[in-house]
CSV table of C-alpha atoms in Angstrom, one decimal:
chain,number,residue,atom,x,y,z
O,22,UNK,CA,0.0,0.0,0.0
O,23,UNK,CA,1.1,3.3,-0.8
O,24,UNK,CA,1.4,7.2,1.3
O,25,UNK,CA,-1.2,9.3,0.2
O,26,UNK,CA,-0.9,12.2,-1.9
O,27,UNK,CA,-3.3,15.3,-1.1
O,28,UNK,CA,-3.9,18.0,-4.0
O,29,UNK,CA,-6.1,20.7,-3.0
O,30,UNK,CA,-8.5,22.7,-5.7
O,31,UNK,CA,-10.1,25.8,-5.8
O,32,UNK,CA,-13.9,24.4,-6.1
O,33,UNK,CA,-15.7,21.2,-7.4
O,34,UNK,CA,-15.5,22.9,-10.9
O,35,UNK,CA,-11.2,22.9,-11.4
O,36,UNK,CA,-10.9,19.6,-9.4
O,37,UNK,CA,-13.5,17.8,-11.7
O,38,UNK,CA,-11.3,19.2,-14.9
O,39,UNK,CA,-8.3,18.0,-13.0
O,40,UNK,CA,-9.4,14.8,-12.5
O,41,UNK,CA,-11.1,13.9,-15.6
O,42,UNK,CA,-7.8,15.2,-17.1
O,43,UNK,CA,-5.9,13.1,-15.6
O,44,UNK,CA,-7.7,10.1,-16.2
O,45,UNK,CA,-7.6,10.3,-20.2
O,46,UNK,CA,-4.4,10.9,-19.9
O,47,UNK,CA,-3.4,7.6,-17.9
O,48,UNK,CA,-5.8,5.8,-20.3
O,49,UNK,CA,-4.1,7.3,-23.4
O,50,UNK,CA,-0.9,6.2,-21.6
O,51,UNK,CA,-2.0,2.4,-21.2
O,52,UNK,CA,-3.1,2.2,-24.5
O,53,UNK,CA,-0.1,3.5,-25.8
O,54,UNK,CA,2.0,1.0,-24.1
O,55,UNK,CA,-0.6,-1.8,-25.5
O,56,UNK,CA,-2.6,-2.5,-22.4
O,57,UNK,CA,-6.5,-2.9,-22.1
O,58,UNK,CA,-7.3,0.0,-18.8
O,59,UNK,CA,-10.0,-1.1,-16.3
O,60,UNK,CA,-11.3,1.8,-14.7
O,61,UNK,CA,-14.0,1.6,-11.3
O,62,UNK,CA,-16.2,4.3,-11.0
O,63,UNK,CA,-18.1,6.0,-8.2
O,64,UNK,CA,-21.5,8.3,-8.1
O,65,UNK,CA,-22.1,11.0,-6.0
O,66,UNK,CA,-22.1,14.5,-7.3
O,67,UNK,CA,-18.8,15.6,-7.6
O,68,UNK,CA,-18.5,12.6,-9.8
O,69,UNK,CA,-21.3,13.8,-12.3
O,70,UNK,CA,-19.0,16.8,-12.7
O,71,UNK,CA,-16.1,14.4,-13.4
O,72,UNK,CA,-18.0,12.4,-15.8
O,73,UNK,CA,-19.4,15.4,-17.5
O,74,UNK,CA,-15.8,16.7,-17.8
O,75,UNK,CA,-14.9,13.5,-19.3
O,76,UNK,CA,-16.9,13.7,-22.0
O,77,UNK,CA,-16.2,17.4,-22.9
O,78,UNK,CA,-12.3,16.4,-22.9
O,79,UNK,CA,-12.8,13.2,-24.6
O,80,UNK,CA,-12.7,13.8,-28.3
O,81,UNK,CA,-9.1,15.7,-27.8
O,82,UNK,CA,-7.3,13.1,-26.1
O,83,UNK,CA,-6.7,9.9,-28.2
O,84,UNK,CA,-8.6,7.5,-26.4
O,85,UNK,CA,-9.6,4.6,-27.4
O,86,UNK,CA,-13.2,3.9,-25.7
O,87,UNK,CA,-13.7,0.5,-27.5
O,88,UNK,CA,-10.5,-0.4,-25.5
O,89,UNK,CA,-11.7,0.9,-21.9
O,90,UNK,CA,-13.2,-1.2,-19.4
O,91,UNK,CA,-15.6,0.1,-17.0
O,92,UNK,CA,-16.9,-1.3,-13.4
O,93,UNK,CA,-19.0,0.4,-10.7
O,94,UNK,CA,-17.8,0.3,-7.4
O,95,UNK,CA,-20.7,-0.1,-5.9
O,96,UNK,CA,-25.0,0.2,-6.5
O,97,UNK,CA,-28.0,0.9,-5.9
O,98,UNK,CA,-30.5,-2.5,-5.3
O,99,UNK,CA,-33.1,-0.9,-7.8
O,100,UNK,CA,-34.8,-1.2,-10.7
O,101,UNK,CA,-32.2,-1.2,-14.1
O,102,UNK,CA,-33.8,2.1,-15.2
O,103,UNK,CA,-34.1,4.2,-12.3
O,104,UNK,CA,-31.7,7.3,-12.3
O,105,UNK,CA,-30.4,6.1,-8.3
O,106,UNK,CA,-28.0,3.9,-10.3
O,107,UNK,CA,-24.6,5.0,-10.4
O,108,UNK,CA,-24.7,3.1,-14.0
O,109,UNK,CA,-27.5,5.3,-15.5
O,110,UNK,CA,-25.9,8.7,-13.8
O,111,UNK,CA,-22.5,7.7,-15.4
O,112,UNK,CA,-24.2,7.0,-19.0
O,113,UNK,CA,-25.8,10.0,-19.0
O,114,UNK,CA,-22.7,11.6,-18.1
O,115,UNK,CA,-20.5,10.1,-20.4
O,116,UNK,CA,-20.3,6.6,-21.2
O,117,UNK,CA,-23.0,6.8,-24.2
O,118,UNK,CA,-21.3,10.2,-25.3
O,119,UNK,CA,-18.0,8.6,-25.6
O,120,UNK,CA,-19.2,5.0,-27.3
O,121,UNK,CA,-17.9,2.4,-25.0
O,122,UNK,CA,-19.3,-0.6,-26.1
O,123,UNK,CA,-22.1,-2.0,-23.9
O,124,UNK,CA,-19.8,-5.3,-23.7
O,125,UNK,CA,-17.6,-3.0,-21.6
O,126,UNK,CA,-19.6,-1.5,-19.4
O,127,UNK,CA,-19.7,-4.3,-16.8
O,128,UNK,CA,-22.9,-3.1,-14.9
O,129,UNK,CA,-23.9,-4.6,-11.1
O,130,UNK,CA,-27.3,-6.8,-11.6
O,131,UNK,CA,-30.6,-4.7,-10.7
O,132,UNK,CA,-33.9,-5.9,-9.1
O,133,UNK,CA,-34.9,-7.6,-12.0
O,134,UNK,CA,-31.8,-9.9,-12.8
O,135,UNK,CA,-31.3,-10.8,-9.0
O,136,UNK,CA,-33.8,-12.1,-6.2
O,137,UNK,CA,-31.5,-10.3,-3.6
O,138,UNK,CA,-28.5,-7.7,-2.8
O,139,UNK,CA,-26.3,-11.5,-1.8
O,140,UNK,CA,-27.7,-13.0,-5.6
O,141,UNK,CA,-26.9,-9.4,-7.1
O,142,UNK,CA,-23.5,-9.8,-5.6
O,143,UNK,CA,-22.9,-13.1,-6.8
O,144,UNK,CA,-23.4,-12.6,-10.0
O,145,UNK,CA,-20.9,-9.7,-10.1
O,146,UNK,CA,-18.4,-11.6,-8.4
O,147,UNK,CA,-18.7,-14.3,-11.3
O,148,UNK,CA,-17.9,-11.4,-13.8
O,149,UNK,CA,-15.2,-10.3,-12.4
O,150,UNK,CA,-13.5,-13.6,-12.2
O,151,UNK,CA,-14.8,-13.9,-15.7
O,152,UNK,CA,-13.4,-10.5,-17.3
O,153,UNK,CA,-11.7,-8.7,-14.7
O,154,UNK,CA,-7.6,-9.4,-14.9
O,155,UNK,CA,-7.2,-8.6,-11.2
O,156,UNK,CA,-6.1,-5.3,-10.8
O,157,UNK,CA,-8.2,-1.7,-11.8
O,158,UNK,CA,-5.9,0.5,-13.3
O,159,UNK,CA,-7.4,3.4,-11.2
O,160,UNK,CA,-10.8,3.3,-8.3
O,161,UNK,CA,-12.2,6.3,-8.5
O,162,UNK,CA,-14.3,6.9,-4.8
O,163,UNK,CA,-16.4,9.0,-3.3
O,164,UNK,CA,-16.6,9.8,0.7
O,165,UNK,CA,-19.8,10.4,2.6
O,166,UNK,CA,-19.5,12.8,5.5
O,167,UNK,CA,-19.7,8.9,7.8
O,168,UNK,CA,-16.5,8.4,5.8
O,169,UNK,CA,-18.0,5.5,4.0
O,170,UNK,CA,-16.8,4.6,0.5
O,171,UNK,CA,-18.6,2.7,-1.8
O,172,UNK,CA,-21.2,0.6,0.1
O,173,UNK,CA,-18.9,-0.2,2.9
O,174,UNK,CA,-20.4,1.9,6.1
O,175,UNK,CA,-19.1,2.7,9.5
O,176,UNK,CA,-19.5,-1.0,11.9
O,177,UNK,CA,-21.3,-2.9,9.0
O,178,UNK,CA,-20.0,-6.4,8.6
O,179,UNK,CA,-19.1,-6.0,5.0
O,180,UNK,CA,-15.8,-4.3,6.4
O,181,UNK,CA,-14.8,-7.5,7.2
O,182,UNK,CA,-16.0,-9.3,3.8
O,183,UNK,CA,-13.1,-11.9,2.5
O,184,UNK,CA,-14.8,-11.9,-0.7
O,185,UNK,CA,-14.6,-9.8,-3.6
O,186,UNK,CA,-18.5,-8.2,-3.4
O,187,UNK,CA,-20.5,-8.1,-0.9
O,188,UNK,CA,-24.7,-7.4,-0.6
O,189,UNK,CA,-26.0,-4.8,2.1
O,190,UNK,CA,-29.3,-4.6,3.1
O,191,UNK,CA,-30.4,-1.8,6.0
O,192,UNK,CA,-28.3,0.8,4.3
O,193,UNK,CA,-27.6,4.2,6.4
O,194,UNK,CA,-28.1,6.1,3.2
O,195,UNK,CA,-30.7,5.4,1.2
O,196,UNK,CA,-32.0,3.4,-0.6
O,197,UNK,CA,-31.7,0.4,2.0
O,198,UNK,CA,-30.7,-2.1,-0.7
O,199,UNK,CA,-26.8,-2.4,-2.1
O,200,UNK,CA,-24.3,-4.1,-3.7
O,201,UNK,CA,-20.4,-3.2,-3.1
O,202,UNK,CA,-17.0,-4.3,-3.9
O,203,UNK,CA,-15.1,-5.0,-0.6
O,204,UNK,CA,-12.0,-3.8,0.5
O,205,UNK,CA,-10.1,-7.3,-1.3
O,206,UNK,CA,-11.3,-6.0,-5.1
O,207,UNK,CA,-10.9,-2.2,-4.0
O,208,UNK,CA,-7.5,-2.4,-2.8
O,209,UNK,CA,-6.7,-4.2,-6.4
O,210,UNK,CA,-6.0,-1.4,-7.9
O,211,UNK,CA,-2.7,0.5,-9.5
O,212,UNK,CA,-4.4,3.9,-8.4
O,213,UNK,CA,-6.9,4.7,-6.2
O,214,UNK,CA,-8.2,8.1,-6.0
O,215,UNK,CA,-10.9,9.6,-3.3
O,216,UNK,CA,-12.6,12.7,-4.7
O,217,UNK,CA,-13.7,14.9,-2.5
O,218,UNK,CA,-15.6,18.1,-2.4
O,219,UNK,CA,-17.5,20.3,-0.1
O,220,UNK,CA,-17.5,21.0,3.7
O,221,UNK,CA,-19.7,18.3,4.7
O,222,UNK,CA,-17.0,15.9,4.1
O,223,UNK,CA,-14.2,17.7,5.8
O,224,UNK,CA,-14.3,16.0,9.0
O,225,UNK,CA,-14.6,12.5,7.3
O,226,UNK,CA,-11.3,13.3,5.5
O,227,UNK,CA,-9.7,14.6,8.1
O,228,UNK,CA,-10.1,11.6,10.4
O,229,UNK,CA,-9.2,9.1,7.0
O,230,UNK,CA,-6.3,10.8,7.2
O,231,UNK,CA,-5.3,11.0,10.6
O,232,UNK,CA,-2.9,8.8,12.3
O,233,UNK,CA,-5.1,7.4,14.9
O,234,UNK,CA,-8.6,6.2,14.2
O,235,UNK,CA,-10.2,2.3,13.1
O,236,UNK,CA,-11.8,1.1,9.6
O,237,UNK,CA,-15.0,0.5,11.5
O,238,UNK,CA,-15.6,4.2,12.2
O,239,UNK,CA,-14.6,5.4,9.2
O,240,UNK,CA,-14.1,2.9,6.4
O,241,UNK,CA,-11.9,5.2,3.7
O,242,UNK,CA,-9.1,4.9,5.9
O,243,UNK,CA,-8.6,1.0,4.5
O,244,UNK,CA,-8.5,1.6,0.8
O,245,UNK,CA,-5.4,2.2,-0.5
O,246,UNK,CA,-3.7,1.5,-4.3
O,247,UNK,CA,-1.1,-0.6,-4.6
O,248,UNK,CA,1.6,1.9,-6.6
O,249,UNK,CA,-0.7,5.4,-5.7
O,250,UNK,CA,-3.4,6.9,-3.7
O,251,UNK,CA,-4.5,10.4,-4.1
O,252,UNK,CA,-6.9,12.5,-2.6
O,253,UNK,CA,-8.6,15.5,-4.8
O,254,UNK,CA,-9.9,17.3,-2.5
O,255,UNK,CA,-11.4,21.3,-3.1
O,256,UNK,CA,-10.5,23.7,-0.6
O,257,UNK,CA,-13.9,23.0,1.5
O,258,UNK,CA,-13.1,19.2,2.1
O,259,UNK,CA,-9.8,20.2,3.0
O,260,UNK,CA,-10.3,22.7,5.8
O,261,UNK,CA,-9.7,20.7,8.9
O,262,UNK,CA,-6.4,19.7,7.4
């Protein structure tokens, strides 16, 4: 695991440029040296903006999007077509602006392809031993002001999931219903970013950054990438630094 790195932004708008910058460009960079990128992505509002971004810097930078594949970190338990899935947010953000082939787009099962959150994460646990090769090249994740990450909450038992995916049911945040990666697929990734933005989550990020403190009461503090981890944070996040 690796020391985090900390950049500080002016406002949600510059770090979401930032960011989405610098993911094209390590996907140009993979594809250049003749790898296939996997990418995990997150929801949340600051990573609208990042996907939004995406998509306006897209067509400049090379990339090839029929050679890009793309996971979710975690979901929503809900119907395929309701806008609480981070998979619907993102393609109307970017994915369908950019092409990425559906066949690419490895989506978590919704309410109507699974009889529960465990089947749901079953079923995307068989994927990824199917098409995943084992590492993401970058997992992108959000932070709640709990300091949860994906679907992994403060004292839930999926903190201490051996697995690669986990269901939760009685979720903190709504809607009750979820399916997550755990910290095992999370942590199998070259980079892992946490993007952060607004005052809300200062204290979260503050305390996954502190030198004391437990995964159980604030779960970003046990993802980490195995070569980088970075934290884009805007100046609100970052004020109890």
């Amino acid at each position: 695991m690796t020391d985090p790195l900390i950049e500080v932004h002016d406002g949600p708008e510059p770090l979401a440029t930032a960011v989405a910058g610098e993911l094209l460009n390590r996907l140009a960079d993979a594809q250049a040296a003749g790898h296939v990128p996997h990418i995990s992505l997150t929801g949340g509002t600051i990573a609208v903006k990042i996907h939004q971004e995406v998509a306006r810097l897209a067509p400049a930078s090379g990339v090839d999007w029929g050679a890009v594949h793309v996971w979710f970190g975690d979901e929503r338990f809900v119907a395929r077509a309701s806008s609480d899935r981070n998979a619907v947010q993102a393609r109307q953000a970017f994915l369908d602006a950019v092409g990425i082939p559906d066949a690419n787009v490895h989506e978590w099962p919704a309410t109507e392809d699974a009889a529960d959150t465990d089947a749901a994460a079953a079923t995307y646990a068989a994927e990824l031993a199917e098409s995943w090769p084992g590492k993401f090249d970058v997992m992108m994740l959000g932070v709640g002001p709990d300091g949860h990450i994906n679907s992994l909450f403060p004292g839930f038992p999926q903190l201490h999931a051996t697995g690669p995916t986990a269901g939760v049911t009685g979720s903190p945040k709504p809607p009750p219903e979820r399916v997550t990666l755990t910290y095992a697929t999370t942590c199998a990734s070259t980079a892992v970013w946490f993007l952060v933005s607004g005052d809300d989550k200062a204290d979260a990020v503050r305390r996954a950054l502190a030198e004391d403190g437990t995964v159980d009461e604030t779960p970003a503090r046990g993802a980490a990438g195995q070569l980088e981890t970075t934290w884009f944070l805007d100046h609100a996040s970052a004020s109890l630094l």
